[in-house]
PDB file of C-alpha atoms in Angstrom:
ATOM      1  CA  MET M   1       0.012   0.043  -0.028  1.00 78.00           C
ATOM      2  CA  THR M   2       3.164   2.225   0.847  1.00 85.00           C
ATOM      3  CA  SER M   3       4.516   1.965  -2.631  1.00 89.00           C
ATOM      4  CA  LEU M   4       1.034   2.602  -4.435  1.00 93.00           C
ATOM      5  CA  LEU M   5       0.501   5.810  -2.278  1.00 94.00           C
ATOM      6  CA  VAL M   6       3.957   6.962  -2.731  1.00 95.00           C
ATOM      7  CA  GLY M   7       4.145   6.237  -6.548  1.00 95.00           C
ATOM      8  CA  ALA M   8       0.545   7.622  -6.968  1.00 95.00           C
ATOM      9  CA  GLY M   9       1.408  10.715  -5.557  1.00 95.00           C
ATOM     10  CA  PHE M  10       4.598  11.486  -7.557  1.00 96.00           C
ATOM     11  CA  GLY M  11       2.725  10.867 -10.402  1.00 94.00           C
ATOM     12  CA  ALA M  12       0.022  13.408 -10.030  1.00 94.00           C
ATOM     13  CA  VAL M  13       2.081  15.806  -8.984  1.00 94.00           C
ATOM     14  CA  THR M  14       4.567  15.808 -11.447  1.00 93.00           C
ATOM     15  CA  SER M  15       1.316  16.056 -14.076  1.00 92.00           C
ATOM     16  CA  LEU M  16       0.229  19.249 -12.244  1.00 92.00           C
ATOM     17  CA  ALA M  17       3.503  20.418 -12.073  1.00 90.00           C
ATOM     18  CA  ASN M  18       3.519  20.104 -15.883  1.00 88.00           C
ATOM     19  CA  GLY M  19       0.533  21.648 -16.179  1.00 87.00           C
ATOM     20  CA  ILE M  20       1.268  24.555 -14.367  1.00 88.00           C
ATOM     21  CA  ALA M  21       4.531  25.177 -16.200  1.00 82.00           C
ATOM     22  CA  LEU M  22       1.943  25.043 -19.476  1.00 80.00           C
ATOM     23  CA  GLY M  23      -0.093  27.461 -18.143  1.00 74.00           C
ATOM     24  CA  PHE M  24       2.798  29.639 -17.459  1.00 68.00           C
ATOM     25  CA  ALA M  25       4.662  29.815 -20.710  1.00 64.00           C
ATOM     26  CA  ASP M  26       4.154  31.874 -23.364  1.00 60.00           C
ATOM     27  CA  LEU M  27       4.665  29.919 -26.415  1.00 60.00           C
ATOM     28  CA  GLU M  28       4.029  32.378 -29.280  1.00 62.00           C
ATOM     29  CA  SER M  29       7.234  34.756 -27.422  1.00 63.00           C
ATOM     30  CA  ARG M  30      10.145  34.068 -29.446  1.00 66.00           C
ATOM     31  CA  ALA M  31      12.349  35.675 -26.456  1.00 64.00           C
ATOM     32  CA  TYR M  32      10.659  33.107 -24.075  1.00 61.00           C
ATOM     33  CA  THR M  33      11.085  30.199 -26.177  1.00 66.00           C
ATOM     34  CA  THR M  34      15.089  31.033 -26.392  1.00 69.00           C
ATOM     35  CA  SER M  35      16.021  32.559 -23.118  1.00 70.00           C
ATOM     36  CA  GLY M  36      12.557  32.488 -21.164  1.00 71.00           C
ATOM     37  CA  TRP M  37      12.201  30.107 -17.831  1.00 75.00           C
ATOM     38  CA  THR M  38       9.757  30.216 -14.692  1.00 82.00           C
ATOM     39  CA  LEU M  39       9.985  28.488 -11.582  1.00 86.00           C
ATOM     40  CA  ALA M  40       7.313  26.332 -12.680  1.00 85.00           C
ATOM     41  CA  GLU M  41       8.903  25.267 -15.694  1.00 88.00           C
ATOM     42  CA  ILE M  42      11.912  24.592 -13.493  1.00 89.00           C
ATOM     43  CA  MET M  43      10.103  22.010 -11.229  1.00 89.00           C
ATOM     44  CA  SER M  44       8.286  20.433 -13.903  1.00 89.00           C
ATOM     45  CA  VAL M  45      11.577  19.669 -15.948  1.00 88.00           C
ATOM     46  CA  LEU M  46      13.158  18.299 -12.818  1.00 91.00           C
ATOM     47  CA  LEU M  47      10.009  16.488 -11.460  1.00 90.00           C
ATOM     48  CA  ASP M  48       9.530  14.813 -15.174  1.00 88.00           C
ATOM     49  CA  SER M  49      13.552  13.736 -15.641  1.00 90.00           C
ATOM     50  CA  GLY M  50      14.516   9.701 -16.009  1.00 92.00           C
ATOM     51  CA  TRP M  51      16.640  10.312 -12.959  1.00 94.00           C
ATOM     52  CA  ALA M  52      13.621  11.535 -10.784  1.00 95.00           C
ATOM     53  CA  TRP M  53      11.253   8.542 -11.934  1.00 95.00           C
ATOM     54  CA  ALA M  54      14.516   6.139 -10.927  1.00 95.00           C
ATOM     55  CA  GLY M  55      14.737   7.984  -7.712  1.00 95.00           C
ATOM     56  CA  LEU M  56      10.789   7.148  -6.667  1.00 96.00           C
ATOM     57  CA  GLY M  57      11.452   3.107  -7.458  1.00 95.00           C
ATOM     58  CA  VAL M  58      14.953   3.268  -5.175  1.00 96.00           C
ATOM     59  CA  ALA M  59      13.308   5.163  -2.202  1.00 95.00           C
ATOM     60  CA  VAL M  60      10.582   3.080  -1.993  1.00 95.00           C
ATOM     61  CA  GLY M  61      12.471  -0.181  -2.303  1.00 93.00           C
ATOM     62  CA  TRP M  62      14.079   1.461   0.626  1.00 93.00           C
ATOM     63  CA  LEU M  63      11.371   2.453   2.508  1.00 92.00           C
ATOM     64  CA  VAL M  64       9.633  -0.813   2.606  1.00 90.00           C
ATOM     65  CA  THR M  65      12.783  -2.241   3.831  1.00 86.00           C
ATOM     66  CA  ARG M  66      13.832  -3.123   7.293  1.00 79.00           C
ATOM     67  CA  ALA M  67      17.565  -2.078   7.615  1.00 68.00           C
ATOM     68  CA  GLU M  68      18.124  -5.270  10.151  1.00 65.00           C
ATOM     69  CA  ASP M  69      16.249  -7.718   7.341  1.00 66.00           C
ATOM     70  CA  ARG M  70      19.169  -9.283   5.084  1.00 69.00           C
ATOM     71  CA  ARG M  71      16.994 -12.148   3.882  1.00 75.00           C
ATOM     72  CA  PRO M  72      16.039 -12.722  -0.118  1.00 77.00           C
ATOM     73  CA  VAL M  73      12.407 -12.198   0.654  1.00 83.00           C
ATOM     74  CA  ALA M  74      13.676  -8.612   1.831  1.00 83.00           C
ATOM     75  CA  LEU M  75      15.347  -8.288  -1.575  1.00 88.00           C
ATOM     76  CA  ALA M  76      12.308  -9.425  -3.523  1.00 91.00           C
ATOM     77  CA  GLN M  77       9.750  -7.019  -1.362  1.00 91.00           C
ATOM     78  CA  GLY M  78      11.631  -3.921  -2.301  1.00 92.00           C
ATOM     79  CA  ALA M  79      12.052  -5.091  -5.636  1.00 94.00           C
ATOM     80  CA  ALA M  80       8.008  -5.460  -6.131  1.00 95.00           C
ATOM     81  CA  ALA M  81       7.710  -2.123  -4.510  1.00 95.00           C
ATOM     82  CA  GLY M  82       9.693  -0.227  -6.915  1.00 95.00           C
ATOM     83  CA  ALA M  83       7.650  -1.634  -9.956  1.00 96.00           C
ATOM     84  CA  LEU M  84       4.243  -0.855  -7.839  1.00 96.00           C
ATOM     85  CA  ALA M  85       5.146   2.547  -7.272  1.00 96.00           C
ATOM     86  CA  LEU M  86       6.141   3.188 -10.935  1.00 96.00           C
ATOM     87  CA  LEU M  87       3.204   1.717 -12.355  1.00 95.00           C
ATOM     88  CA  ALA M  88       0.977   3.797 -10.063  1.00 96.00           C
ATOM     89  CA  ALA M  89       3.015   7.094 -10.562  1.00 95.00           C
ATOM     90  CA  VAL M  90       2.160   6.554 -14.486  1.00 94.00           C
ATOM     91  CA  ALA M  91      -1.066   5.796 -14.060  1.00 93.00           C
ATOM     92  CA  ALA M  92      -1.839   8.536 -11.687  1.00 94.00           C
ATOM     93  CA  TYR M  93       0.327  10.787 -14.243  1.00 93.00           C
ATOM     94  CA  SER M  94      -2.235   9.530 -16.963  1.00 91.00           C
ATOM     95  CA  ILE M  95      -5.343  10.215 -14.698  1.00 91.00           C
ATOM     96  CA  VAL M  96      -4.325  13.653 -13.752  1.00 91.00           C
ATOM     97  CA  ASP M  97      -3.405  14.094 -17.139  1.00 87.00           C
ATOM     98  CA  VAL M  98      -6.934  13.184 -18.706  1.00 87.00           C
ATOM     99  CA  ILE M  99      -8.595  15.391 -16.300  1.00 88.00           C
ATOM    100  CA  ARG M 100      -6.508  18.199 -17.000  1.00 81.00           C
ATOM    101  CA  SER M 101      -7.169  18.145 -20.821  1.00 76.00           C
ATOM    102  CA  GLY M 102     -10.506  17.166 -20.521  1.00 74.00           C
ATOM    103  CA  ALA M 103      -9.600  14.185 -22.954  1.00 70.00           C
ATOM    104  CA  SER M 104     -12.520  11.726 -24.077  1.00 68.00           C
ATOM    105  CA  SER M 105     -10.188   8.523 -24.195  1.00 69.00           C
ATOM    106  CA  PRO M 106      -9.484   6.420 -21.230  1.00 70.00           C
ATOM    107  CA  TRP M 107      -6.579   7.587 -18.961  1.00 65.00           C
ATOM    108  CA  TYR M 108      -4.778   4.085 -19.383  1.00 68.00           C
ATOM    109  CA  GLU M 109      -4.495   5.055 -23.301  1.00 71.00           C
ATOM    110  CA  SER M 110      -2.897   8.400 -22.751  1.00 68.00           C
ATOM    111  CA  GLU M 111       0.274   7.365 -21.953  1.00 74.00           C
ATOM    112  CA  PRO M 112       2.258   4.900 -24.604  1.00 79.00           C
ATOM    113  CA  LEU M 113       2.510   1.339 -23.890  1.00 85.00           C
ATOM    114  CA  VAL M 114       6.220   1.328 -23.437  1.00 90.00           C
ATOM    115  CA  TRP M 115       6.199   3.593 -19.968  1.00 90.00           C
ATOM    116  CA  TRP M 116       3.596   0.500 -18.438  1.00 92.00           C
ATOM    117  CA  VAL M 117       6.398  -1.650 -19.649  1.00 93.00           C
ATOM    118  CA  ALA M 118       9.151   0.408 -18.264  1.00 93.00           C
ATOM    119  CA  ALA M 119       7.497   0.796 -14.910  1.00 94.00           C
ATOM    120  CA  ILE M 120       7.857  -2.935 -14.414  1.00 94.00           C
ATOM    121  CA  VAL M 121      10.975  -3.449 -16.453  1.00 95.00           C
ATOM    122  CA  LEU M 122      13.237  -0.642 -14.429  1.00 95.00           C
ATOM    123  CA  GLY M 123      11.023  -0.841 -11.321  1.00 95.00           C
ATOM    124  CA  VAL M 124      12.215  -4.513 -10.388  1.00 96.00           C
ATOM    125  CA  PRO M 125      16.052  -3.486 -10.138  1.00 96.00           C
ATOM    126  CA  LEU M 126      15.529  -0.038  -8.551  1.00 96.00           C
ATOM    127  CA  GLY M 127      13.298  -1.287  -6.246  1.00 95.00           C
ATOM    128  CA  ALA M 128      15.965  -3.858  -5.270  1.00 94.00           C
ATOM    129  CA  ILE M 129      18.892  -1.329  -5.452  1.00 95.00           C
ATOM    130  CA  GLY M 130      16.694   0.471  -2.866  1.00 94.00           C
ATOM    131  CA  ALA M 131      16.535  -2.580  -0.654  1.00 92.00           C
ATOM    132  CA  CYS M 132      20.017  -3.414  -0.815  1.00 92.00           C
ATOM    133  CA  ALA M 133      20.412   0.798   0.051  1.00 90.00           C
ATOM    134  CA  ARG M 134      19.860  -0.489   3.675  1.00 86.00           C
ATOM    135  CA  ARG M 135      22.673  -3.065   3.846  1.00 86.00           C
ATOM    136  CA  PRO M 136      26.107  -2.062   5.047  1.00 84.00           C
ATOM    137  CA  GLY M 137      29.192  -2.742   3.505  1.00 86.00           C
ATOM    138  CA  ALA M 138      30.267  -1.675  -0.245  1.00 89.00           C
ATOM    139  CA  VAL M 139      26.777  -2.671  -1.101  1.00 89.00           C
ATOM    140  CA  GLY M 140      25.173  -0.734   0.614  1.00 90.00           C
ATOM    141  CA  LEU M 141      27.445   2.641  -0.423  1.00 92.00           C
ATOM    142  CA  LEU M 142      26.805   1.209  -4.476  1.00 94.00           C
ATOM    143  CA  ALA M 143      22.953   1.694  -3.731  1.00 94.00           C
ATOM    144  CA  ARG M 144      22.922   4.801  -1.900  1.00 94.00           C
ATOM    145  CA  LEU M 145      25.022   6.254  -4.599  1.00 96.00           C
ATOM    146  CA  THR M 146      22.972   5.035  -7.517  1.00 95.00           C
ATOM    147  CA  VAL M 147      20.640   8.178  -7.675  1.00 96.00           C
ATOM    148  CA  PRO M 148      22.804  10.840  -7.122  1.00 96.00           C
ATOM    149  CA  VAL M 149      25.297   9.167  -9.729  1.00 96.00           C
ATOM    150  CA  GLY M 150      22.542   8.795 -12.252  1.00 95.00           C
ATOM    151  CA  ALA M 151      21.327  12.189 -11.859  1.00 95.00           C
ATOM    152  CA  ALA M 152      24.571  13.942 -12.816  1.00 95.00           C
ATOM    153  CA  VAL M 153      25.354  11.387 -15.642  1.00 95.00           C
ATOM    154  CA  GLN M 154      21.898  12.018 -16.841  1.00 94.00           C
ATOM    155  CA  MET M 155      22.460  16.159 -16.915  1.00 93.00           C
ATOM    156  CA  VAL M 156      25.523  15.627 -18.959  1.00 92.00           C
ATOM    157  CA  VAL M 157      23.989  12.985 -21.165  1.00 92.00           C
ATOM    158  CA  LEU M 158      20.490  14.342 -21.850  1.00 89.00           C
ATOM    159  CA  PRO M 159      20.505  17.954 -20.462  1.00 87.00           C
ATOM    160  CA  PRO M 160      16.721  19.177 -19.166  1.00 83.00           C
ATOM    161  CA  GLY M 161      14.883  22.086 -21.000  1.00 79.00           C
ATOM    162  CA  LYS M 162      13.351  23.783 -24.198  1.00 77.00           C
ATOM    163  CA  ASN M 163      16.612  26.401 -23.635  1.00 83.00           C
ATOM    164  CA  GLU M 164      19.979  27.035 -22.575  1.00 87.00           C
ATOM    165  CA  VAL M 165      18.702  28.844 -19.418  1.00 88.00           C
ATOM    166  CA  ILE M 166      16.604  25.954 -18.329  1.00 87.00           C
ATOM    167  CA  ARG M 167      19.074  23.779 -19.192  1.00 90.00           C
ATOM    168  CA  ASP M 168      21.507  25.534 -16.976  1.00 91.00           C
ATOM    169  CA  ILE M 169      20.113  26.138 -13.840  1.00 92.00           C
ATOM    170  CA  GLY M 170      18.769  22.205 -13.949  1.00 91.00           C
ATOM    171  CA  GLN M 171      22.159  21.544 -14.534  1.00 93.00           C
ATOM    172  CA  ALA M 172      23.210  23.436 -11.694  1.00 94.00           C
ATOM    173  CA  VAL M 173      20.701  22.342  -9.059  1.00 94.00           C
ATOM    174  CA  VAL M 174      20.619  18.796  -9.498  1.00 95.00           C
ATOM    175  CA  TRP M 175      24.798  18.836  -9.811  1.00 96.00           C
ATOM    176  CA  THR M 176      24.719  20.658  -6.748  1.00 96.00           C
ATOM    177  CA  ALA M 177      22.225  18.335  -4.958  1.00 96.00           C
ATOM    178  CA  ALA M 178      24.159  15.352  -6.238  1.00 96.00           C
ATOM    179  CA  ALA M 179      27.101  16.545  -5.027  1.00 97.00           C
ATOM    180  CA  ALA M 180      25.663  17.177  -1.448  1.00 97.00           C
ATOM    181  CA  THR M 181      24.229  13.610  -1.431  1.00 96.00           C
ATOM    182  CA  VAL M 182      27.188  12.232  -2.566  1.00 96.00           C
ATOM    183  CA  CYS M 183      29.425  13.911   0.420  1.00 96.00           C
ATOM    184  CA  PHE M 184      26.907  12.829   2.766  1.00 95.00           C
ATOM    185  CA  VAL M 185      26.832   9.387   1.762  1.00 94.00           C
ATOM    186  CA  MET M 186      30.430   9.048   1.982  1.00 93.00           C
ATOM    187  CA  ILE M 187      31.030  11.128   5.153  1.00 92.00           C
ATOM    188  CA  ARG M 188      28.482   8.854   6.572  1.00 89.00           C
ATOM    189  CA  PHE M 189      29.949   5.400   5.266  1.00 89.00           C
ATOM    190  CA  LEU M 190      33.551   6.504   6.385  1.00 88.00           C
ATOM    191  CA  LEU M 191      32.407   7.592   9.856  1.00 86.00           C
ATOM    192  CA  VAL M 192      29.900   5.240  10.755  1.00 78.00           C
ATOM    193  CA  GLU M 193      30.001   1.936   8.361  1.00 67.00           C
ATOM    194  CA  ARG M 194      33.852   2.275   8.424  1.00 61.00           C
ATOM    195  CA  ARG M 195      34.264   3.086  12.006  1.00 63.00           C
ATOM    196  CA  PRO M 196      36.287   0.497  14.115  1.00 59.00           C
ATOM    197  CA  ARG M 197      34.681  -1.595  16.745  1.00 56.00           C
ATOM    198  CA  PRO M 198      35.794  -2.349  19.864  1.00 52.00           C
ATOM    199  CA  ALA M 199      37.891  -5.539  20.334  1.00 50.00           C
ATOM    200  CA  THR M 200      36.106  -8.254  22.361  1.00 45.00           C
ATOM    201  CA  ALA M 201      37.642  -9.004  25.571  1.00 42.00           C
ATOM    202  CA  ALA M 202      39.460 -12.459  25.455  1.00 43.00           C
ATOM    203  CA  LYS M 203      38.097 -14.813  27.390  1.00 44.00           C
ATOM    204  CA  SER M 204      39.439 -16.175  30.520  1.00 43.00           C
ATOM    205  CA  PRO M 205      41.337 -19.856  30.236  1.00 44.00           C
TER     206      PRO M 205
END
């Protein structure tokens, strides 16, 4: 239930952000098209990025997994939660889009089939990564670094926005947040997880 609620909330908010951004956009202005931007458009670009949707799957996998649970079933639980969250997000996004636009077509037909398939195919490994983020050691560290590193890379491979101004703002926001997250994760790993444990007292003969 948690994964469905979180996913649906994310999808609905993303669709609303896109609608608000479109409402502020002056598409008939050449100046706006080439250099204009609004805060709503920046939020829309960030929420509707691939890294943010991937982060949803990872976050939900982390959320439904207990820190002390190392069983394979916990990994499966996180994987299932990631897929369910992304499916719920696509569904909520579609429903809100249909309501906003007043379209007559069914909400489940408003999004291409590829997004429904991707929600399952990508949601499973992303949820599993989120479950692994609870674990100590190198596995947990790599899992916790997946989203910030992936977000930073996407800003290079697929820059956001329709013009250079939005691209620069989006890249600056994401790179700053990614760098801060990576630093926090690494410092916590070095100070907490790599902290030497006190030696056990020698047993008396």
